[in-house]
Amino acid sequence: MFVLGIETSCDETSCSVVKDGKEIISNVVSSSLKFHKQYGGVVPEIASRMQLETISAVCDSALKESGRDLKDIGLVSVTSGPGLLGSLLVGLSFAKSVCQAKNIPLLGVNHVYSHIYANFLHDKKLRLPLVALVVSGGHTSLFFVKDFDKIEILGETLDDACGEAFDKVAKVLKLGYPGGPIIEKLAKKGDPKKIKFSCSGTKRPLDFSFSGIKTAVLYYVKRNSRQSALSYQLTCDIAASFQEAVIDVLIQKSILACKLKKVNRLIVGGGVAANNRLRQKFEEAAEENGISSIFPPKELCLDNAAMVAGLGYRLFKKGLRSDLYLTGSV
Ligand code: KG4
Ligand code: ZN
């Protein structure tokens, strides 16, 4: 069965055709990132206006690239939340119109769960149950995945999301937006042991907190830039020390979750999972603990509609359906 996936939860507009929840036939992603850069973060109004302008063309290209027509589509799977409300409404309205006009079933799926599913598009032999860590610009959560409709939350961030912390630290260092890739690049030239940053503890062991470390970086930068601007080397050291502390806490809690749930499979998804240092350190730590760590390819870490189509297929097969009253949740 061919599923048309539609993703518009943040600044991307993406449409994809996926066969049987596994095979990506096309996956077109259009980002409005360049229009947000000057504001240092995603401006919801700009994002939804761009999505309104591009969604038709993105859908046409995804269908054209797949060599399929709407009459071949057995399901439209669309992100219904969490995300920016205006952006979600563009995808939802478009999906509903297509379903109504062509008499195709509709299903709304959870954006965070679709990041988990990205791993199943890549590793076709991946088995359940497993522990999943989703680290993105809006979410940082640990899940126990028994099945695609049985996802238990084990822990989540109490304040900033992990990607958001990368973005805010990059802003403090005047590096631009999005912060993750720039921090990663500078961290390669820095000393991760130079400054002792650490993430705050949490009452529940599998929760996360990143606002403390972000503030610690802010004060460190203020203290060290009173007389003159930060040197390039110190900027790299701050980036490396911050990145290392964040990665260490993500690893420690993910491995603890695997031990508590007695599983030896750990999957990671979301934009921050594109970070090479994170991937390398996760692999090493997981191996030491007899756990296999799995990451999607980088293009599937970031927001895309293939993961939405894939998850939609699995849930549709379990009998889930949405109606035209489907609405967005932030
Ligand atoms: O999953 P995603 O594309 O969108 C959301 O659902 O939020 O994630 C975007 C986030 C941004 O905060 C960005 O800074 C972060 O992922 N990110 C990274 C890297 N690439 C993107 N963080 C750390 N290292 C990276 N290489
Ligand atoms: Zn996302």
Tab-separated table of C-alpha atoms and ligand atoms in Angstrom:
chain	number	residue	atom	x	y	z
A	1	MET	CA	0.000	0.000	0.000
A	2	PHE	CA	1.227	3.495	-0.881
A	3	VAL	CA	0.876	6.131	1.848
A	4	LEU	CA	1.154	9.875	1.274
A	5	GLY	CA	2.828	11.480	4.310
A	6	ILE	CA	2.465	15.194	5.110
A	7	GLU	CA	4.617	16.990	7.692
A	8	THR	CA	4.289	20.688	8.581
A	9	SER	CA	4.881	20.819	12.350
A	10	CYS	CA	7.683	23.418	12.357
A	11	ASP	CA	9.535	25.221	9.545
A	12	GLU	CA	9.595	22.357	7.021
A	13	THR	CA	6.985	21.502	4.437
A	14	SER	CA	7.413	17.874	3.497
A	15	CYS	CA	5.472	15.290	1.504
A	16	SER	CA	6.486	11.705	0.899
A	17	VAL	CA	5.253	8.489	-0.663
A	18	VAL	CA	6.177	5.364	1.304
A	19	LYS	CA	5.316	1.785	0.339
A	20	ASP	CA	4.129	-0.637	3.032
A	21	GLY	CA	5.608	1.479	5.838
A	22	LYS	CA	9.138	0.558	4.760
A	23	GLU	CA	10.195	1.670	1.331
A	24	ILE	CA	10.671	5.398	0.735
A	25	ILE	CA	9.587	6.077	-2.845
A	26	SER	CA	9.904	9.860	-2.569
A	27	ASN	CA	10.574	12.296	0.279
A	28	VAL	CA	10.508	15.988	-0.633
A	29	VAL	CA	11.465	18.494	2.082
A	30	SER	CA	11.253	22.261	1.620
A	31	SER	CA	12.544	24.394	4.480
A	32	SER	CA	11.815	28.045	5.231
A	33	LEU	CA	14.930	28.187	7.452
A	34	LYS	CA	16.629	31.005	5.550
A	35	PHE	CA	13.683	33.323	6.277
A	36	HIS	CA	13.992	32.739	10.028
A	37	LYS	CA	17.768	33.043	10.395
A	38	GLN	CA	17.790	36.813	10.881
A	39	TYR	CA	15.394	36.450	13.839
A	40	GLY	CA	17.499	33.809	15.632
A	41	GLY	CA	14.710	31.223	15.691
A	42	VAL	CA	11.597	30.017	13.891
A	43	VAL	CA	8.934	32.733	13.521
A	44	PRO	CA	5.604	30.828	13.509
A	45	GLU	CA	3.807	33.329	11.270
A	46	ILE	CA	6.535	33.161	8.607
A	47	ALA	CA	6.634	29.359	8.806
A	48	SER	CA	2.891	28.900	8.238
A	49	ARG	CA	2.725	31.481	5.440
A	50	MET	CA	5.564	29.740	3.598
A	51	GLN	CA	3.909	26.378	4.132
A	52	LEU	CA	0.667	27.685	2.676
A	53	GLU	CA	2.550	28.845	-0.404
A	54	THR	CA	4.576	25.665	-0.933
A	55	ILE	CA	2.502	22.684	0.172
A	56	SER	CA	0.759	22.113	-3.161
A	57	ALA	CA	4.015	22.165	-5.116
A	58	VAL	CA	5.796	19.951	-2.545
A	59	CYS	CA	2.978	17.402	-2.756
A	60	ASP	CA	3.037	17.484	-6.562
A	61	SER	CA	6.798	16.860	-6.615
A	62	ALA	CA	6.539	14.000	-4.112
A	63	LEU	CA	3.878	12.313	-6.257
A	64	LYS	CA	5.768	13.015	-9.496
A	65	GLU	CA	9.041	11.658	-8.098
A	66	SER	CA	7.261	8.533	-6.874
A	67	GLY	CA	5.759	7.915	-10.309
A	68	ARG	CA	2.389	7.515	-8.556
A	69	ASP	CA	-0.923	9.310	-8.732
A	70	LEU	CA	-3.382	10.174	-5.963
A	71	LYS	CA	-5.524	7.266	-7.161
A	72	ASP	CA	-2.699	4.897	-6.056
A	73	ILE	CA	-2.650	6.324	-2.515
A	74	GLY	CA	-4.339	4.151	0.117
A	75	LEU	CA	-3.899	6.508	3.069
A	76	VAL	CA	-2.955	10.109	3.819
A	77	SER	CA	-0.960	10.271	7.050
A	78	VAL	CA	-0.482	13.767	8.436
A	79	THR	CA	1.278	15.222	11.487
A	80	SER	CA	-1.442	16.437	13.863
A	81	GLY	CA	0.858	17.549	16.702
A	82	PRO	CA	2.742	18.530	18.670
A	83	GLY	CA	3.971	21.536	16.711
A	84	LEU	CA	3.228	25.143	15.787
A	85	LEU	CA	-0.537	25.438	15.491
A	86	GLY	CA	-0.628	27.569	12.335
A	87	SER	CA	1.847	25.239	10.617
A	88	LEU	CA	-0.037	22.107	11.659
A	89	LEU	CA	-3.289	23.576	10.349
A	90	VAL	CA	-1.787	24.051	6.879
A	91	GLY	CA	-0.811	20.367	6.656
A	92	LEU	CA	-4.070	19.191	8.212
A	93	SER	CA	-6.291	21.293	5.936
A	94	PHE	CA	-4.377	20.168	2.873
A	95	ALA	CA	-4.556	16.510	3.933
A	96	LYS	CA	-8.276	16.729	4.634
A	97	SER	CA	-8.975	18.336	1.235
A	98	VAL	CA	-7.066	15.593	-0.573
A	99	CYS	CA	-8.890	12.884	1.398
A	100	GLN	CA	-12.285	14.486	0.880
A	101	ALA	CA	-11.763	15.067	-2.852
A	102	LYS	CA	-10.293	11.660	-3.631
A	103	ASN	CA	-12.078	9.575	-1.023
A	104	ILE	CA	-8.874	8.440	0.692
A	105	PRO	CA	-8.703	7.478	4.400
A	106	LEU	CA	-7.029	10.020	6.717
A	107	LEU	CA	-4.889	9.463	9.794
A	108	GLY	CA	-3.298	12.053	12.095
A	109	VAL	CA	-0.033	10.966	13.749
A	110	ASN	CA	2.109	12.247	16.593
A	111	HIS	CA	5.216	14.101	15.414
A	112	VAL	CA	7.480	12.874	18.237
A	113	TYR	CA	6.484	9.249	17.644
A	114	SER	CA	7.210	9.681	13.953
A	115	HIS	CA	10.807	10.595	14.893
A	116	ILE	CA	10.979	7.184	16.603
A	117	TYR	CA	9.613	5.558	13.435
A	118	ALA	CA	12.390	7.081	11.296
A	119	ASN	CA	14.594	4.257	12.587
A	120	PHE	CA	12.230	1.619	11.197
A	121	LEU	CA	12.499	3.083	7.699
A	122	HIS	CA	16.223	2.662	7.869
A	123	ASP	CA	16.625	-0.635	9.773
A	124	LYS	CA	13.988	-2.961	8.368
A	125	LYS	CA	14.868	-5.774	10.790
A	126	LEU	CA	14.481	-3.653	13.911
A	127	ARG	CA	12.409	-5.486	16.532
A	128	LEU	CA	10.255	-4.315	19.438
A	129	PRO	CA	10.306	-3.678	22.368
A	130	LEU	CA	12.985	-1.055	22.680
A	131	VAL	CA	13.919	2.203	24.360
A	132	ALA	CA	13.745	5.359	22.220
A	133	LEU	CA	15.322	8.736	22.850
A	134	VAL	CA	13.884	11.647	20.865
A	135	VAL	CA	16.058	14.750	20.913
A	136	SER	CA	14.809	17.606	18.778
A	137	GLY	CA	14.311	21.356	18.821
A	138	GLY	CA	10.999	21.006	20.628
A	139	HIS	CA	11.268	17.721	22.550
A	140	THR	CA	13.554	15.620	24.653
A	141	SER	CA	11.931	12.415	25.812
A	142	LEU	CA	12.711	8.815	26.614
A	143	PHE	CA	10.133	6.202	25.652
A	144	PHE	CA	9.561	2.515	26.106
A	145	VAL	CA	8.147	1.317	22.796
A	146	LYS	CA	6.215	-1.943	23.146
A	147	ASP	CA	4.368	-1.375	19.909
A	148	PHE	CA	3.561	1.628	17.718
A	149	ASP	CA	0.290	2.143	19.567
A	150	LYS	CA	1.790	1.265	22.955
A	151	ILE	CA	4.397	3.924	23.652
A	152	GLU	CA	5.113	4.654	27.306
A	153	ILE	CA	6.860	7.855	28.313
A	154	LEU	CA	9.730	7.192	30.732
A	155	GLY	CA	11.082	10.713	31.108
A	156	GLU	CA	11.074	14.119	29.486
A	157	THR	CA	12.624	17.528	29.771
A	158	LEU	CA	11.366	19.692	32.587
A	159	ASP	CA	12.323	22.908	30.802
A	160	ASP	CA	14.201	23.480	27.519
A	161	ALA	CA	14.413	20.824	24.833
A	162	CYS	CA	17.902	19.607	23.996
A	163	GLY	CA	17.990	21.195	20.508
A	164	GLU	CA	16.583	24.384	21.992
A	165	ALA	CA	19.534	24.461	24.431
A	166	PHE	CA	21.944	24.094	21.476
A	167	ASP	CA	20.107	26.949	19.729
A	168	LYS	CA	20.153	29.211	22.804
A	169	VAL	CA	23.829	28.577	23.557
A	170	ALA	CA	24.653	29.370	19.918
A	171	LYS	CA	22.730	32.620	20.313
A	172	VAL	CA	24.721	33.510	23.458
A	173	LEU	CA	27.918	32.809	21.479
A	174	LYS	CA	26.528	34.886	18.555
A	175	LEU	CA	26.874	31.953	16.166
A	176	GLY	CA	23.524	32.112	14.373
A	177	TYR	CA	20.588	29.757	13.942
A	178	PRO	CA	20.099	26.777	14.041
A	179	GLY	CA	22.688	26.295	16.750
A	180	GLY	CA	23.195	22.518	16.721
A	181	PRO	CA	25.225	22.161	13.514
A	182	ILE	CA	27.353	25.284	14.285
A	183	ILE	CA	28.111	24.178	17.855
A	184	GLU	CA	29.056	20.742	16.528
A	185	LYS	CA	31.418	22.269	13.973
A	186	LEU	CA	33.179	24.558	16.477
A	187	ALA	CA	33.303	21.821	19.135
A	188	LYS	CA	35.570	19.789	16.847
A	189	LYS	CA	38.271	22.432	17.369
A	190	GLY	CA	37.635	22.857	21.101
A	191	ASP	CA	38.645	21.073	24.287
A	192	PRO	CA	35.605	19.347	25.870
A	193	LYS	CA	37.386	19.238	29.245
A	194	LYS	CA	38.291	22.922	29.319
A	195	ILE	CA	35.194	24.113	31.223
A	196	LYS	CA	33.201	22.068	33.728
A	197	PHE	CA	29.585	22.473	32.612
A	198	SER	CA	26.997	19.998	33.801
A	199	CYS	CA	23.257	19.451	33.392
A	200	SER	CA	21.107	19.924	36.488
A	201	GLY	CA	19.902	16.847	38.340
A	202	THR	CA	16.223	15.901	38.237
A	203	LYS	CA	13.976	14.378	40.894
A	204	ARG	CA	12.898	11.571	38.558
A	205	PRO	CA	16.035	9.888	37.206
A	206	LEU	CA	14.868	9.702	33.581
A	207	ASP	CA	13.794	13.336	33.251
A	208	PHE	CA	16.082	15.985	31.767
A	209	SER	CA	16.838	19.616	32.493
A	210	PHE	CA	18.823	21.870	30.154
A	211	SER	CA	17.952	25.370	31.285
A	212	GLY	CA	20.609	25.365	34.049
A	213	ILE	CA	23.496	24.523	31.729
A	214	LYS	CA	22.298	27.138	29.229
A	215	THR	CA	22.368	29.774	31.999
A	216	ALA	CA	25.789	28.546	33.162
A	217	VAL	CA	27.124	29.114	29.640
A	218	LEU	CA	25.537	32.583	29.576
A	219	TYR	CA	27.251	33.601	32.869
A	220	TYR	CA	30.555	32.090	31.768
A	221	VAL	CA	30.422	34.085	28.530
A	222	LYS	CA	29.495	37.294	30.406
A	223	ARG	CA	32.390	36.838	32.865
A	224	ASN	CA	34.892	36.174	30.105
A	225	SER	CA	33.891	38.866	27.655
A	226	ARG	CA	33.906	41.909	29.947
A	227	GLN	CA	37.218	43.284	28.697
A	228	SER	CA	37.256	41.973	25.147
A	229	ALA	CA	35.301	39.704	22.849
A	230	LEU	CA	35.691	35.941	23.345
A	231	SER	CA	38.614	34.512	21.426
A	232	TYR	CA	37.844	32.013	18.665
A	233	GLN	CA	39.572	29.258	20.656
A	234	LEU	CA	37.601	29.961	23.831
A	235	THR	CA	34.364	29.950	21.796
A	236	CYS	CA	35.309	26.500	20.467
A	237	ASP	CA	36.143	25.301	24.000
A	238	ILE	CA	32.779	26.514	25.319
A	239	ALA	CA	30.978	24.786	22.440
A	240	ALA	CA	32.878	21.534	23.050
A	241	SER	CA	32.416	21.600	26.842
A	242	PHE	CA	28.685	22.341	26.552
A	243	GLN	CA	28.124	19.703	23.870
A	244	GLU	CA	30.011	17.070	25.880
A	245	ALA	CA	28.000	17.684	29.062
A	246	VAL	CA	24.705	17.436	27.165
A	247	ILE	CA	25.699	14.271	25.315
A	248	ASP	CA	26.929	12.637	28.530
A	249	VAL	CA	23.618	13.153	30.296
A	250	LEU	CA	21.638	11.883	27.292
A	251	ILE	CA	23.760	8.731	27.214
A	252	GLN	CA	23.665	8.110	30.957
A	253	LYS	CA	19.852	8.373	31.135
A	254	SER	CA	19.228	6.363	27.954
A	255	ILE	CA	21.371	3.510	29.207
A	256	LEU	CA	19.679	3.636	32.599
A	257	ALA	CA	16.303	3.412	30.819
A	258	CYS	CA	17.461	0.312	28.900
A	259	LYS	CA	18.599	-1.295	32.155
A	260	LEU	CA	15.368	-0.470	33.991
A	261	LYS	CA	13.291	-1.829	31.105
A	262	LYS	CA	15.665	-4.782	30.557
A	263	VAL	CA	16.047	-4.179	26.819
A	264	ASN	CA	19.212	-4.096	24.789
A	265	ARG	CA	17.998	-2.010	21.862
A	266	LEU	CA	18.196	1.766	21.966
A	267	ILE	CA	17.066	3.968	19.108
A	268	VAL	CA	17.689	7.691	18.830
A	269	GLY	CA	15.765	10.179	16.670
A	270	GLY	CA	15.162	13.910	16.174
A	271	GLY	CA	17.351	16.725	14.856
A	272	VAL	CA	20.033	16.480	17.577
A	273	ALA	CA	20.577	12.819	16.605
A	274	ALA	CA	22.320	14.190	13.489
A	275	ASN	CA	25.247	15.193	15.750
A	276	ASN	CA	28.323	13.068	14.934
A	277	ARG	CA	29.916	13.345	18.358
A	278	LEU	CA	26.634	12.197	19.931
A	279	ARG	CA	26.397	9.244	17.545
A	280	GLN	CA	29.973	8.180	18.189
A	281	LYS	CA	29.768	8.481	22.004
A	282	PHE	CA	26.384	6.709	22.105
A	283	GLU	CA	27.758	3.819	20.093
A	284	GLU	CA	30.770	3.429	22.384
A	285	ALA	CA	28.789	3.649	25.627
A	286	ALA	CA	26.019	1.375	24.388
A	287	GLU	CA	28.505	-1.264	23.274
A	288	GLU	CA	30.224	-1.202	26.678
A	289	ASN	CA	26.829	-1.957	28.215
A	290	GLY	CA	25.867	-4.706	25.750
A	291	ILE	CA	23.264	-2.495	24.072
A	292	SER	CA	22.930	-1.853	20.350
A	293	SER	CA	22.335	1.788	19.526
A	294	ILE	CA	20.582	2.636	16.278
A	295	PHE	CA	20.330	5.963	14.463
A	296	PRO	CA	18.471	6.899	11.294
A	297	PRO	CA	20.485	8.430	8.455
A	298	LYS	CA	20.881	12.167	9.013
A	299	GLU	CA	18.218	13.247	6.521
A	300	LEU	CA	15.694	11.156	8.453
A	301	CYS	CA	16.756	12.684	11.815
A	302	LEU	CA	15.402	16.050	10.715
A	303	ASP	CA	11.712	16.698	10.091
A	304	ASN	CA	10.437	14.800	7.047
A	305	ALA	CA	7.202	13.257	5.821
A	306	ALA	CA	8.566	9.745	5.172
A	307	MET	CA	8.555	9.007	8.899
A	308	VAL	CA	4.967	10.301	9.099
A	309	ALA	CA	3.866	8.065	6.213
A	310	GLY	CA	5.655	5.054	7.733
A	311	LEU	CA	4.139	5.418	11.190
A	312	GLY	CA	0.715	6.130	9.662
A	313	TYR	CA	0.850	2.854	7.725
A	314	ARG	CA	1.601	0.833	10.879
A	315	LEU	CA	-1.195	2.487	12.871
A	316	PHE	CA	-3.663	2.185	9.970
A	317	LYS	CA	-2.954	-1.555	9.861
A	318	LYS	CA	-3.869	-1.667	13.548
A	319	GLY	CA	-7.252	-0.133	12.696
A	320	LEU	CA	-6.655	3.525	13.573
A	321	ARG	CA	-8.471	6.176	11.488
A	322	SER	CA	-9.141	9.916	11.782
A	323	ASP	CA	-12.154	11.841	10.544
A	324	LEU	CA	-12.452	15.322	9.086
A	325	TYR	CA	-12.784	16.801	12.596
A	326	LEU	CA	-9.087	16.013	13.131
A	327	THR	CA	-7.379	19.081	14.563
A	328	GLY	CA	-3.886	20.178	15.548
A	329	SER	CA	-2.476	19.939	19.079
A	330	VAL	CA	0.442	22.087	20.198
B	1	KG4	O1	13.757	17.374	14.728
B	1	KG4	P1	14.048	18.744	14.244
B	1	KG4	O2	14.412	18.925	12.792
B	1	KG4	O3	12.828	19.704	14.518
B	1	KG4	C1	12.011	19.599	15.640
B	1	KG4	O4	11.093	18.732	15.640
B	1	KG4	O5	12.287	20.361	16.590
B	1	KG4	O6	15.210	19.330	15.182
B	1	KG4	C2	15.758	20.613	15.047
B	1	KG4	C3	16.779	20.803	16.164
B	1	KG4	C4	17.352	22.219	16.250
B	1	KG4	O7	17.258	22.665	17.598
B	1	KG4	C5	18.808	22.059	15.817
B	1	KG4	O8	19.693	22.969	16.434
B	1	KG4	C6	19.094	20.633	16.245
B	1	KG4	O9	17.898	19.921	15.972
B	1	KG4	N1	20.197	20.053	15.477
B	1	KG4	C7	21.365	19.664	16.018
B	1	KG4	C8	22.186	19.232	14.938
B	1	KG4	N2	21.474	19.366	13.777
B	1	KG4	C9	20.257	19.864	14.130
B	1	KG4	N3	21.786	19.657	17.292
B	1	KG4	C10	23.041	19.222	17.539
B	1	KG4	N4	23.894	18.825	16.569
B	1	KG4	C11	23.513	18.805	15.255
B	1	KG4	N5	24.357	18.402	14.304
B	2	ZN	ZN	10.876	17.098	14.716
